[in-house]
Every structure is written in structure tokens, then in C-alpha cells.
Amino acid sequence: MEKKKLKELQNKLLDMKNDILEDVASENKRFEEEKEVESYAEEYDLANSILENNLRENLEENDYKLLKQIEKALNRIDDGTYEVCEVCGKEIELERLTMIPYATKCARCAKKKE
Ligand SMILES: [Zn+2]
């Protein structure tokens, strides 16, 4: 891969990482604000509240997983193994990395697992 392209993907990964960290920060802020409202609103719909909490937990879990994948990809760039499929050791398609910059498997291996 060209150095320029690699740098581009690295920046993309860093942007994604920042987005997630910002999301998590604003989620936490929202949660704090909600807690304050909840303590005053006695007629708060409990069912909706539970649904909200589940949604938030799922989102955070997905964010967390994605964050780990992004960090792994950034480490792989540092190691010089970014383009190497972690399953078969062949090169990951550039097209695939452009679409999914945190991919660690080639298209064939990713398909096999699904
Ligand atoms: Zn592979």
C-alpha cells in the first residue's frame, strides 16, 4: 500500500476513535442530566426508562467493541502488519480496508466466519 494511502486510513481510524470517545462523553453527560430529571418526575414511565437503559447499554457495548477494533488496527499500522489477514496471512484487499479501515481479516476469511 502507498504510504499516502496508509496515512489516510490511519487518520480515518483516529477520527473514528475521537468520534466514539466524544459520543461516550456526551452519553455520560446526558445520563447525569437524566438522573436529575428522574428524581423529580414521579410519574416517569418506568417501562420507557428500562428500554432507554437497554438501548444505551447496547450502544456502549458496540462502541466499546468498535473502539477496541480501531485501536487494534492502529497498532497493526505501527507494527507494519496492517494489511496482513490475521487468519490466513494473505493481504487484505485495499478496497476492503478503504471501506472498513479496522478490518483485520481478508474478505474471504471474514465471510467464512459468518
Ligand atoms: Zn484471510
GROMACS .gro file of C-alpha atoms and ligand atoms in nm:
model
  115
    1MET     CA    1   0.000   0.000   0.000
    2GLU     CA    2   0.118   0.353  -0.069
    3LYS     CA    3   0.235   0.545   0.234
    4LYS     CA    4  -0.007   0.823   0.149
    5LYS     CA    5  -0.299   0.581   0.146
    6LEU     CA    6  -0.189   0.422   0.473
    7LYS     CA    7  -0.166   0.763   0.634
    8GLU     CA    8  -0.513   0.843   0.504
    9LEU     CA    9  -0.658   0.527   0.660
   10GLN     CA   10  -0.470   0.592   0.982
   11ASN     CA   11  -0.625   0.939   1.002
   12LYS     CA   12  -0.965   0.791   0.932
   13LEU     CA   13  -0.919   0.547   1.220
   14LEU     CA   14  -0.811   0.828   1.453
   15ASP     CA   15  -1.118   1.030   1.351
   16MET     CA   16  -1.344   0.733   1.422
   17LYS     CA   17  -1.179   0.685   1.758
   18ASN     CA   18  -1.233   1.050   1.850
   19ASP     CA   19  -1.598   1.033   1.742
   20ILE     CA   20  -1.662   0.738   1.969
   21LEU     CA   21  -1.487   0.899   2.264
   22GLU     CA   22  -1.692   1.215   2.211
   23ASP     CA   23  -2.012   1.009   2.188
   24VAL     CA   24  -1.935   0.831   2.511
   25ALA     CA   25  -1.861   1.160   2.682
   26SER     CA   26  -2.189   1.317   2.569
   27GLU     CA   27  -2.382   0.999   2.660
   28ASN     CA   28  -2.243   1.017   3.010
   29LYS     CA   29  -2.339   1.381   3.034
   30ARG     CA   30  -2.691   1.305   2.916
   31PHE     CA   31  -2.717   1.025   3.167
   32GLU     CA   32  -2.621   1.256   3.450
   33GLU     CA   33  -2.881   1.510   3.338
   34GLU     CA   34  -3.149   1.242   3.310
   35LYS     CA   35  -3.081   1.118   3.658
   36GLU     CA   36  -3.153   1.464   3.789
   37VAL     CA   37  -3.481   1.489   3.599
   38GLU     CA   38  -3.585   1.140   3.709
   39SER     CA   39  -3.555   1.216   4.076
   40TYR     CA   40  -3.808   1.499   4.035
   41ALA     CA   41  -4.051   1.334   3.794
   42GLU     CA   42  -4.251   1.086   3.997
   43GLU     CA   43  -4.473   0.993   3.707
   44TYR     CA   44  -4.181   0.886   3.495
   45ASP     CA   45  -4.275   0.593   3.271
   46LEU     CA   46  -4.073   0.304   3.412
   47ALA     CA   47  -4.107   0.085   3.102
   48ASN     CA   48  -3.966   0.357   2.881
   49SER     CA   49  -3.687   0.413   3.124
   50ILE     CA   50  -3.584   0.047   3.113
   51LEU     CA   51  -3.600   0.045   2.733
   52GLU     CA   52  -3.379   0.352   2.724
   53ASN     CA   53  -3.126   0.195   2.954
   54ASN     CA   54  -3.105  -0.122   2.746
   55LEU     CA   55  -3.054   0.082   2.433
   56ARG     CA   56  -2.779   0.280   2.597
   57GLU     CA   57  -2.602  -0.029   2.721
   58ASN     CA   58  -2.613  -0.189   2.378
   59LEU     CA   59  -2.481   0.123   2.216
   60GLU     CA   60  -2.196   0.145   2.460
   61GLU     CA   61  -2.108  -0.218   2.413
   62ASN     CA   62  -2.097  -0.172   2.036
   63ASP     CA   63  -1.896   0.144   2.075
   64TYR     CA   64  -1.657  -0.035   2.304
   65LYS     CA   65  -1.608  -0.322   2.062
   66LEU     CA   66  -1.554  -0.083   1.774
   67LEU     CA   67  -1.308   0.118   1.978
   68LYS     CA   68  -1.107  -0.196   2.051
   69GLN     CA   69  -1.107  -0.287   1.682
   70ILE     CA   70  -0.989   0.061   1.588
   71GLU     CA   71  -0.710   0.050   1.846
   72LYS     CA   72  -0.605  -0.290   1.719
   73ALA     CA   73  -0.591  -0.158   1.362
   74LEU     CA   74  -0.381   0.140   1.474
   75ASN     CA   75  -0.139  -0.098   1.647
   76ARG     CA   76  -0.124  -0.307   1.332
   77ILE     CA   77  -0.027   0.003   1.134
   78ASP     CA   78   0.256   0.065   1.381
   79ASP     CA   79   0.366  -0.298   1.359
   80GLY     CA   80   0.354  -0.293   0.981
   81THR     CA   81   0.102  -0.580   0.979
   82TYR     CA   82  -0.198  -0.368   0.891
   83GLU     CA   83  -0.255  -0.530   0.553
   84VAL     CA   84  -0.197  -0.886   0.670
   85CYS     CA   85  -0.506  -1.102   0.730
   86GLU     CA   86  -0.483  -1.236   1.086
   87VAL     CA   87  -0.633  -1.568   0.979
   88CYS     CA   88  -0.467  -1.670   0.653
   89GLY     CA   89  -0.173  -1.427   0.645
   90LYS     CA   90  -0.256  -1.303   0.299
   91GLU     CA   91  -0.301  -0.940   0.207
   92ILE     CA   92  -0.631  -0.773   0.297
   93GLU     CA   93  -0.788  -0.613  -0.009
   94LEU     CA   94  -0.728  -0.237  -0.030
   95GLU     CA   95  -1.091  -0.189  -0.130
   96ARG     CA   96  -1.196  -0.363   0.190
   97LEU     CA   97  -0.965  -0.157   0.409
   98THR     CA   98  -1.093   0.161   0.248
   99MET     CA   99  -1.449   0.059   0.335
  100ILE     CA  100  -1.368  -0.092   0.676
  101PRO     CA  101  -1.039   0.062   0.793
  102TYR     CA  102  -1.041  -0.152   1.108
  103ALA     CA  103  -1.074  -0.484   0.925
  104THR     CA  104  -0.821  -0.745   1.040
  105LYS     CA  105  -0.929  -1.023   0.806
  106CYS     CA  106  -0.942  -1.051   0.430
  107ALA     CA  107  -1.283  -1.068   0.265
  108ARG     CA  108  -1.265  -1.447   0.226
  109CYS     CA  109  -1.181  -1.517   0.590
  110ALA     CA  110  -1.440  -1.267   0.715
  111LYS     CA  111  -1.705  -1.444   0.509
  112LYS     CA  112  -1.605  -1.787   0.631
  113LYS     CA  113  -1.668  -1.698   0.993
  114GLU     CA  114  -2.019  -1.562   0.932
  115ZN      ZN  115  -0.762  -1.426   0.517
   0.00000   0.00000   0.00000
